[in-house]
């Protein structure tokens, strides 16, 4: 018998694997949180599937999402990234990633970890929504508005409310699996 999944992932093996194994699973590891923040930054204006297809290329190009290394990227490295056909070659997003790495480390210094900072917005526990159909789910919320505003105040770029909400979904801060999805009660 076929498992019931969220409608957004149906029909694509890469999407289904991501849905089944990652989407909505609570992430508390700073490196993984930074990876998702970076990928969501590059996804702005594009489909998530486009990003997933290029994810391995992003990992290689951005030194495994090592934010300490990324924070020190030189103009030479930026130029190399802008020539890399395996990633999204957007100068503003590349530069934002470097600035976000720097801001990320400042948050770590202030809060002990980025995880402590970001999870504090939900009191350390995922918000479990009751979505019947993925098309009814929100693209942003008052909470993602507040997080976005705070991130921007801290120097982050490309972190609008919709990007932040997608990050919250991806990293399990919010469970937006459809209620009939097999993952709804698992994450």
PDB file of C-alpha atoms in Angstrom:
ATOM      1  CA  UNK A   1       0.000   0.000   0.000  1.00  0.00           C
ATOM      2  CA  UNK A   2       1.351   3.420  -1.011  1.00  0.00           C
ATOM      3  CA  UNK A   3       2.111   5.842   1.817  1.00  0.00           C
ATOM      4  CA  UNK A   4      -0.006   8.990   1.971  1.00  0.00           C
ATOM      5  CA  UNK A   5       2.216  12.041   1.415  1.00  0.00           C
ATOM      6  CA  UNK A   6       1.791  15.792   1.229  1.00  0.00           C
ATOM      7  CA  UNK A   7       0.530  16.748  -2.203  1.00  0.00           C
ATOM      8  CA  UNK A   8       3.399  19.151  -2.959  1.00  0.00           C
ATOM      9  CA  UNK A   9       5.990  16.370  -3.246  1.00  0.00           C
ATOM     10  CA  UNK A  10       4.084  13.894  -5.404  1.00  0.00           C
ATOM     11  CA  UNK A  11       5.390  12.936  -8.824  1.00  0.00           C
ATOM     12  CA  UNK A  12       9.080  13.610  -8.253  1.00  0.00           C
ATOM     13  CA  UNK A  13      11.452  11.124  -6.593  1.00  0.00           C
ATOM     14  CA  UNK A  14      13.848  13.824  -5.360  1.00  0.00           C
ATOM     15  CA  UNK A  15      10.979  15.800  -3.815  1.00  0.00           C
ATOM     16  CA  UNK A  16       9.514  12.659  -2.212  1.00  0.00           C
ATOM     17  CA  UNK A  17      12.870  11.627  -0.718  1.00  0.00           C
ATOM     18  CA  UNK A  18      13.364  15.130   0.681  1.00  0.00           C
ATOM     19  CA  UNK A  19       9.810  15.126   2.050  1.00  0.00           C
ATOM     20  CA  UNK A  20      10.130  11.654   3.582  1.00  0.00           C
ATOM     21  CA  UNK A  21      13.538  12.148   5.186  1.00  0.00           C
ATOM     22  CA  UNK A  22      14.144  15.834   5.888  1.00  0.00           C
ATOM     23  CA  UNK A  23      11.256  18.259   5.533  1.00  0.00           C
ATOM     24  CA  UNK A  24       9.791  19.152   8.894  1.00  0.00           C
ATOM     25  CA  UNK A  25      12.322  17.192  10.952  1.00  0.00           C
ATOM     26  CA  UNK A  26      13.516  19.411  13.826  1.00  0.00           C
ATOM     27  CA  UNK A  27      17.087  20.595  13.159  1.00  0.00           C
ATOM     28  CA  UNK A  28      19.134  21.898  16.061  1.00  0.00           C
ATOM     29  CA  UNK A  29      22.588  21.615  14.538  1.00  0.00           C
ATOM     30  CA  UNK A  30      24.028  25.023  13.610  1.00  0.00           C
ATOM     31  CA  UNK A  31      25.788  23.794  10.469  1.00  0.00           C
ATOM     32  CA  UNK A  32      22.579  22.275   9.091  1.00  0.00           C
ATOM     33  CA  UNK A  33      20.563  25.350  10.062  1.00  0.00           C
ATOM     34  CA  UNK A  34      23.065  27.482   8.141  1.00  0.00           C
ATOM     35  CA  UNK A  35      22.855  25.144   5.145  1.00  0.00           C
ATOM     36  CA  UNK A  36      19.077  25.495   5.013  1.00  0.00           C
ATOM     37  CA  UNK A  37      19.287  29.248   5.520  1.00  0.00           C
ATOM     38  CA  UNK A  38      21.699  29.477   2.588  1.00  0.00           C
ATOM     39  CA  UNK A  39      19.620  27.227   0.349  1.00  0.00           C
ATOM     40  CA  UNK A  40      16.445  29.145   1.204  1.00  0.00           C
ATOM     41  CA  UNK A  41      18.286  32.380   0.370  1.00  0.00           C
ATOM     42  CA  UNK A  42      19.153  31.059  -3.071  1.00  0.00           C
ATOM     43  CA  UNK A  43      15.663  29.651  -3.530  1.00  0.00           C
ATOM     44  CA  UNK A  44      14.047  33.096  -3.274  1.00  0.00           C
ATOM     45  CA  UNK A  45      12.215  33.580  -6.553  1.00  0.00           C
ATOM     46  CA  UNK A  46      12.890  30.016  -7.728  1.00  0.00           C
ATOM     47  CA  UNK A  47      11.422  26.585  -7.069  1.00  0.00           C
ATOM     48  CA  UNK A  48      12.689  24.438  -4.220  1.00  0.00           C
ATOM     49  CA  UNK A  49      13.145  21.590  -6.704  1.00  0.00           C
ATOM     50  CA  UNK A  50      15.675  23.721  -8.608  1.00  0.00           C
ATOM     51  CA  UNK A  51      17.660  24.110  -5.389  1.00  0.00           C
ATOM     52  CA  UNK A  52      17.412  20.437  -4.437  1.00  0.00           C
ATOM     53  CA  UNK A  53      18.784  19.432  -7.831  1.00  0.00           C
ATOM     54  CA  UNK A  54      21.790  21.710  -7.257  1.00  0.00           C
ATOM     55  CA  UNK A  55      22.230  20.968  -3.538  1.00  0.00           C
ATOM     56  CA  UNK A  56      25.353  18.834  -3.911  1.00  0.00           C
ATOM     57  CA  UNK A  57      26.891  21.504  -6.141  1.00  0.00           C
ATOM     58  CA  UNK A  58      26.113  24.123  -3.493  1.00  0.00           C
ATOM     59  CA  UNK A  59      27.759  21.943  -0.826  1.00  0.00           C
ATOM     60  CA  UNK A  60      30.939  21.660  -2.879  1.00  0.00           C
ATOM     61  CA  UNK A  61      30.984  25.302  -3.952  1.00  0.00           C
ATOM     62  CA  UNK A  62      30.371  26.625  -0.430  1.00  0.00           C
ATOM     63  CA  UNK A  63      32.855  24.392   1.409  1.00  0.00           C
ATOM     64  CA  UNK A  64      30.229  22.118   2.907  1.00  0.00           C
ATOM     65  CA  UNK A  65      28.377  25.180   4.249  1.00  0.00           C
ATOM     66  CA  UNK A  66      31.232  25.868   6.652  1.00  0.00           C
ATOM     67  CA  UNK A  67      30.078  29.328   7.755  1.00  0.00           C
ATOM     68  CA  UNK A  68      33.459  30.143   9.309  1.00  0.00           C
ATOM     69  CA  UNK A  69      35.172  29.661   5.927  1.00  0.00           C
ATOM     70  CA  UNK A  70      32.363  31.376   4.043  1.00  0.00           C
ATOM     71  CA  UNK A  71      32.604  34.435   6.309  1.00  0.00           C
ATOM     72  CA  UNK A  72      36.164  34.970   5.029  1.00  0.00           C
ATOM     73  CA  UNK A  73      35.552  34.536   1.296  1.00  0.00           C
ATOM     74  CA  UNK A  74      37.637  36.842  -0.876  1.00  0.00           C
ATOM     75  CA  UNK A  75      36.751  38.581  -4.122  1.00  0.00           C
ATOM     76  CA  UNK A  76      38.618  35.801  -5.944  1.00  0.00           C
ATOM     77  CA  UNK A  77      36.359  33.187  -4.343  1.00  0.00           C
ATOM     78  CA  UNK A  78      33.256  35.262  -5.118  1.00  0.00           C
ATOM     79  CA  UNK A  79      34.336  35.460  -8.770  1.00  0.00           C
ATOM     80  CA  UNK A  80      34.851  31.685  -8.857  1.00  0.00           C
ATOM     81  CA  UNK A  81      31.359  31.139  -7.421  1.00  0.00           C
ATOM     82  CA  UNK A  82      29.856  33.446 -10.037  1.00  0.00           C
ATOM     83  CA  UNK A  83      31.470  31.298 -12.739  1.00  0.00           C
ATOM     84  CA  UNK A  84      30.216  28.022 -11.215  1.00  0.00           C
ATOM     85  CA  UNK A  85      27.424  26.717 -13.457  1.00  0.00           C
ATOM     86  CA  UNK A  86      26.416  24.152 -10.844  1.00  0.00           C
ATOM     87  CA  UNK A  87      24.880  26.763  -8.538  1.00  0.00           C
ATOM     88  CA  UNK A  88      22.626  29.796  -8.861  1.00  0.00           C
ATOM     89  CA  UNK A  89      25.027  32.512 -10.007  1.00  0.00           C
ATOM     90  CA  UNK A  90      23.427  35.533  -8.430  1.00  0.00           C
ATOM     91  CA  UNK A  91      25.958  38.081  -7.193  1.00  0.00           C
ATOM     92  CA  UNK A  92      23.605  39.541  -4.574  1.00  0.00           C
ATOM     93  CA  UNK A  93      22.793  36.107  -3.141  1.00  0.00           C
ATOM     94  CA  UNK A  94      26.462  35.048  -3.109  1.00  0.00           C
ATOM     95  CA  UNK A  95      27.428  38.215  -1.266  1.00  0.00           C
ATOM     96  CA  UNK A  96      24.439  37.825   1.055  1.00  0.00           C
ATOM     97  CA  UNK A  97      25.641  34.320   1.951  1.00  0.00           C
ATOM     98  CA  UNK A  98      28.995  35.709   3.052  1.00  0.00           C
ATOM     99  CA  UNK A  99      27.345  38.465   5.080  1.00  0.00           C
ATOM    100  CA  UNK A 100      24.884  35.953   6.522  1.00  0.00           C
ATOM    101  CA  UNK A 101      27.787  33.736   7.639  1.00  0.00           C
ATOM    102  CA  UNK A 102      29.265  36.724   9.480  1.00  0.00           C
ATOM    103  CA  UNK A 103      25.903  37.623  11.052  1.00  0.00           C
ATOM    104  CA  UNK A 104      25.333  33.942  11.911  1.00  0.00           C
ATOM    105  CA  UNK A 105      28.547  33.858  13.942  1.00  0.00           C
ATOM    106  CA  UNK A 106      27.590  37.059  15.767  1.00  0.00           C
ATOM    107  CA  UNK A 107      24.307  35.426  16.759  1.00  0.00           C
ATOM    108  CA  UNK A 108      26.264  32.382  17.984  1.00  0.00           C
ATOM    109  CA  UNK A 109      28.440  34.626  20.126  1.00  0.00           C
ATOM    110  CA  UNK A 110      25.421  36.348  21.625  1.00  0.00           C
ATOM    111  CA  UNK A 111      23.191  33.305  22.189  1.00  0.00           C
ATOM    112  CA  UNK A 112      25.693  30.432  22.438  1.00  0.00           C
ATOM    113  CA  UNK A 113      24.375  28.922  19.209  1.00  0.00           C
ATOM    114  CA  UNK A 114      22.202  29.925  16.298  1.00  0.00           C
ATOM    115  CA  UNK A 115      19.951  27.021  17.256  1.00  0.00           C
ATOM    116  CA  UNK A 116      19.291  28.532  20.697  1.00  0.00           C
ATOM    117  CA  UNK A 117      18.467  31.866  19.091  1.00  0.00           C
ATOM    118  CA  UNK A 118      16.128  30.583  16.375  1.00  0.00           C
ATOM    119  CA  UNK A 119      14.357  27.911  18.439  1.00  0.00           C
ATOM    120  CA  UNK A 120      13.638  30.415  21.198  1.00  0.00           C
ATOM    121  CA  UNK A 121      11.082  31.992  18.858  1.00  0.00           C
ATOM    122  CA  UNK A 122       8.960  28.806  19.234  1.00  0.00           C
ATOM    123  CA  UNK A 123       9.873  28.136  22.872  1.00  0.00           C
ATOM    124  CA  UNK A 124      12.037  25.218  21.749  1.00  0.00           C
ATOM    125  CA  UNK A 125       9.104  23.186  20.447  1.00  0.00           C
ATOM    126  CA  UNK A 126       7.770  22.755  16.895  1.00  0.00           C
ATOM    127  CA  UNK A 127       4.455  24.384  16.085  1.00  0.00           C
ATOM    128  CA  UNK A 128       2.143  21.642  14.821  1.00  0.00           C
ATOM    129  CA  UNK A 129      -0.357  22.991  12.325  1.00  0.00           C
ATOM    130  CA  UNK A 130      -3.385  21.113  11.061  1.00  0.00           C
ATOM    131  CA  UNK A 131      -3.254  21.514   7.309  1.00  0.00           C
ATOM    132  CA  UNK A 132      -5.669  19.416   5.266  1.00  0.00           C
ATOM    133  CA  UNK A 133      -4.244  20.391   1.872  1.00  0.00           C
ATOM    134  CA  UNK A 134      -0.800  21.909   1.235  1.00  0.00           C
ATOM    135  CA  UNK A 135      -2.394  24.583  -0.934  1.00  0.00           C
ATOM    136  CA  UNK A 136      -4.119  25.938   2.186  1.00  0.00           C
ATOM    137  CA  UNK A 137      -0.862  26.333   4.120  1.00  0.00           C
ATOM    138  CA  UNK A 138       0.521  29.802   4.765  1.00  0.00           C
ATOM    139  CA  UNK A 139       3.508  31.260   2.908  1.00  0.00           C
ATOM    140  CA  UNK A 140       4.303  33.386   5.955  1.00  0.00           C
ATOM    141  CA  UNK A 141       2.919  34.165   9.396  1.00  0.00           C
ATOM    142  CA  UNK A 142       3.135  36.874  12.029  1.00  0.00           C
ATOM    143  CA  UNK A 143       5.916  34.808  13.630  1.00  0.00           C
ATOM    144  CA  UNK A 144       7.933  34.555  10.403  1.00  0.00           C
ATOM    145  CA  UNK A 145       7.420  38.317  10.019  1.00  0.00           C
ATOM    146  CA  UNK A 146       8.916  38.859  13.488  1.00  0.00           C
ATOM    147  CA  UNK A 147      11.849  36.491  12.888  1.00  0.00           C
ATOM    148  CA  UNK A 148      12.540  38.092   9.514  1.00  0.00           C
ATOM    149  CA  UNK A 149      12.563  41.540  11.075  1.00  0.00           C
ATOM    150  CA  UNK A 150      14.948  40.420  13.814  1.00  0.00           C
ATOM    151  CA  UNK A 151      17.296  38.662  11.370  1.00  0.00           C
ATOM    152  CA  UNK A 152      17.428  41.777   9.187  1.00  0.00           C
ATOM    153  CA  UNK A 153      18.157  43.904  12.244  1.00  0.00           C
ATOM    154  CA  UNK A 154      21.098  41.565  12.897  1.00  0.00           C
ATOM    155  CA  UNK A 155      22.461  42.086   9.375  1.00  0.00           C
ATOM    156  CA  UNK A 156      21.058  39.073   7.507  1.00  0.00           C
ATOM    157  CA  UNK A 157      20.023  39.518   3.860  1.00  0.00           C
ATOM    158  CA  UNK A 158      17.456  37.715   1.677  1.00  0.00           C
ATOM    159  CA  UNK A 159      15.525  36.705   4.798  1.00  0.00           C
ATOM    160  CA  UNK A 160      12.067  38.011   4.019  1.00  0.00           C
ATOM    161  CA  UNK A 161       9.107  36.518   5.837  1.00  0.00           C
ATOM    162  CA  UNK A 162       8.388  33.914   3.129  1.00  0.00           C
ATOM    163  CA  UNK A 163      12.036  32.737   3.098  1.00  0.00           C
ATOM    164  CA  UNK A 164      11.982  32.557   6.899  1.00  0.00           C
ATOM    165  CA  UNK A 165       8.733  30.568   6.915  1.00  0.00           C
ATOM    166  CA  UNK A 166      10.153  28.097   4.382  1.00  0.00           C
ATOM    167  CA  UNK A 167      13.212  27.775   6.653  1.00  0.00           C
ATOM    168  CA  UNK A 168      10.922  27.124   9.621  1.00  0.00           C
ATOM    169  CA  UNK A 169       9.133  24.382   7.663  1.00  0.00           C
ATOM    170  CA  UNK A 170      12.339  22.796   6.396  1.00  0.00           C
ATOM    171  CA  UNK A 171      13.989  22.729   9.818  1.00  0.00           C
ATOM    172  CA  UNK A 172      10.954  21.502  11.747  1.00  0.00           C
ATOM    173  CA  UNK A 173      10.211  24.663  13.694  1.00  0.00           C
ATOM    174  CA  UNK A 174       6.760  24.284  12.208  1.00  0.00           C
ATOM    175  CA  UNK A 175       5.121  21.018  11.150  1.00  0.00           C
ATOM    176  CA  UNK A 176       3.154  21.762   7.999  1.00  0.00           C
ATOM    177  CA  UNK A 177       2.776  18.171   6.847  1.00  0.00           C
ATOM    178  CA  UNK A 178      -0.803  17.532   5.782  1.00  0.00           C
ATOM    179  CA  UNK A 179      -2.725  15.826   8.606  1.00  0.00           C
ATOM    180  CA  UNK A 180      -3.225  12.675   6.497  1.00  0.00           C
ATOM    181  CA  UNK A 181       0.487  12.479   5.556  1.00  0.00           C
ATOM    182  CA  UNK A 182       2.387   9.581   7.113  1.00  0.00           C
ATOM    183  CA  UNK A 183       5.031  12.047   8.352  1.00  0.00           C
ATOM    184  CA  UNK A 184       2.578  14.288  10.235  1.00  0.00           C
ATOM    185  CA  UNK A 185       2.803  12.340  13.495  1.00  0.00           C
ATOM    186  CA  UNK A 186       6.393  11.186  12.942  1.00  0.00           C
ATOM    187  CA  UNK A 187       8.078  14.594  13.095  1.00  0.00           C
TER     188      UNK A 187
END
